[in-house]
Short mmCIF file of N, CA and C in Angstrom, two decimals:
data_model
loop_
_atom_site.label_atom_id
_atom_site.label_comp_id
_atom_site.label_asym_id
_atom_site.label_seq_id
_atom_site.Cartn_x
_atom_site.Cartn_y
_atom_site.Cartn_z
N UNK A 21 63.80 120.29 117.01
CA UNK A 21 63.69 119.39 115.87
C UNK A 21 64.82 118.37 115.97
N UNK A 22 64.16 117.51 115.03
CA UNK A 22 65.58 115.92 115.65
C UNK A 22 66.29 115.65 113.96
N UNK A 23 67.19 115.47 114.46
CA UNK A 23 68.35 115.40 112.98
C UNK A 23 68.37 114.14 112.78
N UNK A 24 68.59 113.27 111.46
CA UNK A 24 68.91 112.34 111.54
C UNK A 24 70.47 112.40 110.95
N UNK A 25 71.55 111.98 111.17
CA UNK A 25 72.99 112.07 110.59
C UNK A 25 73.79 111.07 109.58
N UNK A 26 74.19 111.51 108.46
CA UNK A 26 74.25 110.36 107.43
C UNK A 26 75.98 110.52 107.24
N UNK A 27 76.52 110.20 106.91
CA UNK A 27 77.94 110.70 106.51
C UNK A 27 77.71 110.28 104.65
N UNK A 28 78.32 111.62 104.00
CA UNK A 28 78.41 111.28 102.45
C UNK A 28 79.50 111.51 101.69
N UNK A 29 80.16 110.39 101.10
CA UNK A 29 81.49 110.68 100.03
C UNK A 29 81.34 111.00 98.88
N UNK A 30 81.80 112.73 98.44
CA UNK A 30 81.41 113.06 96.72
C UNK A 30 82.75 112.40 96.39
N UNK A 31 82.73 111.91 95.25
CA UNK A 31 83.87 111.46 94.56
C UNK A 31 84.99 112.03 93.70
N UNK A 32 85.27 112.07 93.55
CA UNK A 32 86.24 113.63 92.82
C UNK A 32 87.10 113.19 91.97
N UNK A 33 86.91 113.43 90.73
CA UNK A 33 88.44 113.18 89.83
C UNK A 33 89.52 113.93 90.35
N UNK A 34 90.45 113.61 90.69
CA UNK A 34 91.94 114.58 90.64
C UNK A 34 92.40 115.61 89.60
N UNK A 35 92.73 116.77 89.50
CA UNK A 35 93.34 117.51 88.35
C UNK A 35 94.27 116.43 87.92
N UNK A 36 95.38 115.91 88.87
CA UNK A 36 96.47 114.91 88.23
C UNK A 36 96.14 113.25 88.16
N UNK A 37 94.39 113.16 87.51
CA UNK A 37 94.34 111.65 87.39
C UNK A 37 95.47 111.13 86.48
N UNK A 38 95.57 109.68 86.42
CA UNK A 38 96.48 109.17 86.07
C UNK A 38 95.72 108.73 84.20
N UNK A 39 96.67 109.16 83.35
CA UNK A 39 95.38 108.92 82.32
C UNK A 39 96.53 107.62 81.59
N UNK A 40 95.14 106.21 81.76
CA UNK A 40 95.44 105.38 81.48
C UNK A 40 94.62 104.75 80.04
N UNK A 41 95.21 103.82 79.38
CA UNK A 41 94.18 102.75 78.52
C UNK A 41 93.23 102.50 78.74
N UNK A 42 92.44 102.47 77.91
CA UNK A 42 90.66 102.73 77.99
C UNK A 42 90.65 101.08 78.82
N UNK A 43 91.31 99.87 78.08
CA UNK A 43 91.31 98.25 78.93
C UNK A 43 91.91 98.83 80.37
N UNK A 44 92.52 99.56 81.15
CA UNK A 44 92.75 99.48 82.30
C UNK A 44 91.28 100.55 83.31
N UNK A 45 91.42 101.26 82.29
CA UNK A 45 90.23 102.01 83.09
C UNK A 45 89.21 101.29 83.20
N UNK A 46 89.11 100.62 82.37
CA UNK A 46 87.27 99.50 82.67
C UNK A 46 87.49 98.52 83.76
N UNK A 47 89.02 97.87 83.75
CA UNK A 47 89.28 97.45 84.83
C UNK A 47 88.88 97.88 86.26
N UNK A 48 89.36 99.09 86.19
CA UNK A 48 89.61 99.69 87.51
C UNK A 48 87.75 100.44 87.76
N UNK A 49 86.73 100.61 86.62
CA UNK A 49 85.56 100.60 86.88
C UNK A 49 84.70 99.57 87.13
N UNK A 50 85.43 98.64 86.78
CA UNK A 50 84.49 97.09 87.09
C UNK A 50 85.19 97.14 88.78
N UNK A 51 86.47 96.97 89.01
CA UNK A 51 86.55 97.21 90.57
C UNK A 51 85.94 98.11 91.41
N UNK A 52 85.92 99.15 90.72
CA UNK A 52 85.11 100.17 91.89
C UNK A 52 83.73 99.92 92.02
N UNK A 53 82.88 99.17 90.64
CA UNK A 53 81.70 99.07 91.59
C UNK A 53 81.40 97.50 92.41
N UNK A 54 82.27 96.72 92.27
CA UNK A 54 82.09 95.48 92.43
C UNK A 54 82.72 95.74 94.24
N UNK A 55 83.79 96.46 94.59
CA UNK A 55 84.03 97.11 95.38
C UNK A 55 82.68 98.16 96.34
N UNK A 56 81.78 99.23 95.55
CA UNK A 56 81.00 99.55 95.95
C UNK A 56 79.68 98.30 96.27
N UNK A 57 79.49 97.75 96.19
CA UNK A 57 78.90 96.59 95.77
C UNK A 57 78.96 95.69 96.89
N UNK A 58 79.98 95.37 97.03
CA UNK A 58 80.26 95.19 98.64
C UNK A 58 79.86 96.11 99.73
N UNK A 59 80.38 97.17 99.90
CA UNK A 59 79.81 98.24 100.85
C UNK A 59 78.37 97.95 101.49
N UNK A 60 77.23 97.90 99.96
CA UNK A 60 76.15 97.70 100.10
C UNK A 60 75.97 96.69 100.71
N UNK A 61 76.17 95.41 100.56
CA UNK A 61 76.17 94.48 101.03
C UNK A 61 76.33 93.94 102.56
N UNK A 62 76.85 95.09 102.97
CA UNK A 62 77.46 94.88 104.08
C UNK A 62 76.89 95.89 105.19
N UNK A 63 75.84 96.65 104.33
CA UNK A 63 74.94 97.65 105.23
C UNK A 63 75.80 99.14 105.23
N UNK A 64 76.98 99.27 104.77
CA UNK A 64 77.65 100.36 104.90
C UNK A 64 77.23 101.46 104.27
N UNK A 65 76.72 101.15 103.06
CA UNK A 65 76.33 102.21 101.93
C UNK A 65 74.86 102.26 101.69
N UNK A 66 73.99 103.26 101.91
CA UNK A 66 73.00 103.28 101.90
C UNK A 66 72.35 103.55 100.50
N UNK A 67 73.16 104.06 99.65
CA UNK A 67 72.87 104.82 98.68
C UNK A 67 74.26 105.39 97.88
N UNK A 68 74.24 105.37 96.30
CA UNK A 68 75.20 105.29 95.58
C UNK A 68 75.16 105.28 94.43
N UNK A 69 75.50 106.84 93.60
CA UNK A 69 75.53 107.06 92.39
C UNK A 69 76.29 107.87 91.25
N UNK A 70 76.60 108.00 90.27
CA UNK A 70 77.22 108.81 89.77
C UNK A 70 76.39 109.48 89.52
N UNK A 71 77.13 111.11 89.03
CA UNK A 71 76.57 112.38 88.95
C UNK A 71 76.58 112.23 87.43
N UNK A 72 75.38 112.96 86.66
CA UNK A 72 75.29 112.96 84.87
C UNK A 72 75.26 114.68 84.79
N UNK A 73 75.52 115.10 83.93
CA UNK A 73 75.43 116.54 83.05
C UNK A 73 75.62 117.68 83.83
N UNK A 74 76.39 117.61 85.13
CA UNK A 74 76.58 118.51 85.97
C UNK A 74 77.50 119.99 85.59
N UNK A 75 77.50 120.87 86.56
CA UNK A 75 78.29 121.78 86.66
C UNK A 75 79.86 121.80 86.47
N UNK A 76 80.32 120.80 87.40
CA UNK A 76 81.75 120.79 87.51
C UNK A 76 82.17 118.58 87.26
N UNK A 77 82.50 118.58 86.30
CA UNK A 77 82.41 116.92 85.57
C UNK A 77 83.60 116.19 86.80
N UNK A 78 84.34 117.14 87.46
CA UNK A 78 85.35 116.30 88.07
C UNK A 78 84.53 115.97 89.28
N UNK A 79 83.11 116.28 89.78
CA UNK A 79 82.42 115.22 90.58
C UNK A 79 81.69 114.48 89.77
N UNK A 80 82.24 113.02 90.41
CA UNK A 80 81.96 111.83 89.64
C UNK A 80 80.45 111.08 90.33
N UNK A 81 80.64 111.29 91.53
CA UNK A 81 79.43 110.73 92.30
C UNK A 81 79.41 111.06 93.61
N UNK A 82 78.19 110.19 94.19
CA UNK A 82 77.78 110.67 95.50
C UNK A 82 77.70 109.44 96.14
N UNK A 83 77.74 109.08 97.64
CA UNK A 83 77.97 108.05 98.23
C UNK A 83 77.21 108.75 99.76
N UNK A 84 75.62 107.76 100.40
CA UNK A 84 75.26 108.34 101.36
C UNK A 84 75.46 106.76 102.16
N UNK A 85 75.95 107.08 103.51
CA UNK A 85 76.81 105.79 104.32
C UNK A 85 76.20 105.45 105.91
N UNK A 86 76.15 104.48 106.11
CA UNK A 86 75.57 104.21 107.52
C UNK A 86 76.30 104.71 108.72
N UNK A 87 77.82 104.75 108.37
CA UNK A 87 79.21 104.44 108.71
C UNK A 87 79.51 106.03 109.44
N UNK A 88 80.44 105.78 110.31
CA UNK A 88 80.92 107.47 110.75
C UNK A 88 82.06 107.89 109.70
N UNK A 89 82.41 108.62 109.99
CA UNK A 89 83.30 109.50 108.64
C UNK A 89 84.97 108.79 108.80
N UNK A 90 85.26 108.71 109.82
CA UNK A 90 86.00 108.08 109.71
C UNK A 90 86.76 106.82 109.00
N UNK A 91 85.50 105.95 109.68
CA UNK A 91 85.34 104.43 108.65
C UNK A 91 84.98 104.51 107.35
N UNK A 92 84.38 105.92 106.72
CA UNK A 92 84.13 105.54 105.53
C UNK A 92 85.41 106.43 104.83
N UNK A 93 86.19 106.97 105.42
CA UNK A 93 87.80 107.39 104.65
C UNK A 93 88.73 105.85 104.35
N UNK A 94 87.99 105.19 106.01
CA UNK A 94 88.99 103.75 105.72
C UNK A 94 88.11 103.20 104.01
N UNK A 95 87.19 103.11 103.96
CA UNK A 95 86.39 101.80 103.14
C UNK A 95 86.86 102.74 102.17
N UNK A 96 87.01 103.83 101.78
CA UNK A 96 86.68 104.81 100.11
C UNK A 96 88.80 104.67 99.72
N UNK A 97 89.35 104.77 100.86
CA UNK A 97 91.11 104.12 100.57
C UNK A 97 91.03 102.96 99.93
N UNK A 98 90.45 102.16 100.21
CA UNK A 98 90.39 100.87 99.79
C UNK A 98 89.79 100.56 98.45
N UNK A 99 88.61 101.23 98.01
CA UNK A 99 88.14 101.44 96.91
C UNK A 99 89.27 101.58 95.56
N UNK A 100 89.28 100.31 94.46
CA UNK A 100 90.54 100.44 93.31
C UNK A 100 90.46 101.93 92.37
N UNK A 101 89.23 102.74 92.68
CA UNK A 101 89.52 103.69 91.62
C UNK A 101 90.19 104.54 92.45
N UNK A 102 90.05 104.77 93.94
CA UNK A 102 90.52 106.01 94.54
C UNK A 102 92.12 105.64 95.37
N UNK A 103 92.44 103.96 95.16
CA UNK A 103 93.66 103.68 95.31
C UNK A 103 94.98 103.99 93.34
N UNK A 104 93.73 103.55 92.47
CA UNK A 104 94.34 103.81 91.27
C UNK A 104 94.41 105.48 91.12
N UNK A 105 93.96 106.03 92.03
CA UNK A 105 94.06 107.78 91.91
C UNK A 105 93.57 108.29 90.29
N UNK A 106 92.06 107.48 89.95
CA UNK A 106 91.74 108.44 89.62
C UNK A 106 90.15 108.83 90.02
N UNK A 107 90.09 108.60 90.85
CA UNK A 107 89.27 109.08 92.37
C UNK A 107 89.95 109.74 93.52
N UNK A 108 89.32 110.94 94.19
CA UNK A 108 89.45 111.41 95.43
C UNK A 108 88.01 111.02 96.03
N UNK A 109 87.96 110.74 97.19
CA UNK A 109 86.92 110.59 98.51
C UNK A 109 86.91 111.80 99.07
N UNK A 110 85.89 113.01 99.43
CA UNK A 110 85.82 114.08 100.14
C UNK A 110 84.41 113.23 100.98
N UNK A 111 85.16 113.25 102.23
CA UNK A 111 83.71 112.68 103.26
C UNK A 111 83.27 113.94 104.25
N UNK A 112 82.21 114.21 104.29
CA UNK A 112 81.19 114.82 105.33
C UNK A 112 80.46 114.59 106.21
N UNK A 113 80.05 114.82 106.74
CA UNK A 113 78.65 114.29 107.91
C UNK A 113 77.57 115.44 107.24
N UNK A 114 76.33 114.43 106.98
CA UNK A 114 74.95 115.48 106.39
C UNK A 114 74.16 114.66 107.27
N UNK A 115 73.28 116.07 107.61
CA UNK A 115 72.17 115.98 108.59
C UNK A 115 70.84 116.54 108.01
N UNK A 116 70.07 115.68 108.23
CA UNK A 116 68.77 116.17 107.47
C UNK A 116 67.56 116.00 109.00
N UNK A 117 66.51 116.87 108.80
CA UNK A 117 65.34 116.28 109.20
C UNK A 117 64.95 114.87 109.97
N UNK A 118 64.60 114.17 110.67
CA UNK A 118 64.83 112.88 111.17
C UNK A 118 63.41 112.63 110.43
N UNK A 119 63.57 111.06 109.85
CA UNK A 119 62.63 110.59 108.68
C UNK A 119 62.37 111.36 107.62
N UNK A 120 63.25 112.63 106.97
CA UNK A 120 63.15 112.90 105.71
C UNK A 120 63.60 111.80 104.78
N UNK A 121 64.60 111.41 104.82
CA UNK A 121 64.94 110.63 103.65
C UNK A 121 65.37 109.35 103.89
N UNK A 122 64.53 108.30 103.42
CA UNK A 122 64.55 106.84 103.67
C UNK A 122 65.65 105.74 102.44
N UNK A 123 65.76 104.75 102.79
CA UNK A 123 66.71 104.29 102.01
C UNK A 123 66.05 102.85 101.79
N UNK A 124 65.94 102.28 101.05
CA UNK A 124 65.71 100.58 100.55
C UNK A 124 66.53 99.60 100.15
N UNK A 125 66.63 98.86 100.30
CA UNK A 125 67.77 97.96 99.92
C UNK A 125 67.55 97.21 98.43
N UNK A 126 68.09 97.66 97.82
CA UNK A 126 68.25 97.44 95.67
C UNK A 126 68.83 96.80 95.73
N UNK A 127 69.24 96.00 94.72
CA UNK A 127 70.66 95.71 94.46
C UNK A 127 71.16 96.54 93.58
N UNK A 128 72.47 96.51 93.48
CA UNK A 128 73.20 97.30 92.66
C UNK A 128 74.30 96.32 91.93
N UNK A 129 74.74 97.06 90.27
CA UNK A 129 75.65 96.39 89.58
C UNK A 129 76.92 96.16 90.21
N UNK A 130 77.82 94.95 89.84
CA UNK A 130 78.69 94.95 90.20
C UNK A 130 79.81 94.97 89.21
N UNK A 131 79.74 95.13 87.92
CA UNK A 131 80.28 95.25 86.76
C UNK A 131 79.32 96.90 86.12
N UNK A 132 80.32 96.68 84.82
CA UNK A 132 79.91 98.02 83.88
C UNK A 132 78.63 97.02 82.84
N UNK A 133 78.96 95.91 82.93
CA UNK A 133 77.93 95.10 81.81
C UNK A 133 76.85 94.99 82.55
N UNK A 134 76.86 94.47 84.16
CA UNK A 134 75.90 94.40 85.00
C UNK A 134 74.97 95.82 84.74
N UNK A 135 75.48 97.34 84.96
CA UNK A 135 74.88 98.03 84.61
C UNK A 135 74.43 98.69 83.39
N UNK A 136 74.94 98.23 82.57
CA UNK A 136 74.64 98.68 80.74
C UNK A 136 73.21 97.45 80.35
N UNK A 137 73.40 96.48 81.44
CA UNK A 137 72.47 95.57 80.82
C UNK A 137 70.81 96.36 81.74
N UNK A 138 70.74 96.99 82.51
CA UNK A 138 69.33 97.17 82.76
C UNK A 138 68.27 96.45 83.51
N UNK A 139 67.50 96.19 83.06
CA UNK A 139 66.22 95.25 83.82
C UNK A 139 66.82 93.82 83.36
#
């Protein structure tokens, strides 16, 4: 059987996030997706979302990447929420099935208003 190989970053709050003003945190969420946002743009990120009503709340999201694991430790450093530390990047290599799971090109928000606003 033939694998296809994706590399994926869960996102991770830190036990020691930095707990800031609700005006700096929106900041630093309007950077991270305007930041993710780019990625896409650029073919790096195939796929990209936060996690809702889960098990453990300090995973924040999921990130599936074109990129080898390497390059995507460089791109997720660079990212303002996981340079503002209150993001961790845990990257993997996931292998699925070859043509199980396909990807399309969306656009995605690049602000918190971009995404509160919808269709």
């Amino acid at each position: 059987m033939r694998f296809d190989r994706h590399t994926v970053v869960l996102l991770v709050r830190p036990d020691d996030a930095p707990d800031l003003p609700q005006d700096a945190l929106d900041r630093i969420q309007d950077a991270h997706l305007a930041h993710q946002a780019g990625l896409v743009e650029q073919g790096a990120v195939l796929a990209a979302g936060p996690f809702l009503d889960g098990d453990d709340e300090r995973i924040r999201g999921f990130v599936v990447l074109s990129v080898d694991p390497d390059t995507a430790r460089q791109l997720y450093a660079n990212d303002p929420a996981v340079s503002a530390g209150r993001l961790v990047a845990r990257v993997a290599s996931w292998m699925v099935p070859e043509g199980q799971v396909r990807f399309e090109q969306v656009p995605v928000p690049r602000s918190m208003l971009e995404a509160a606003a919808g269709d």
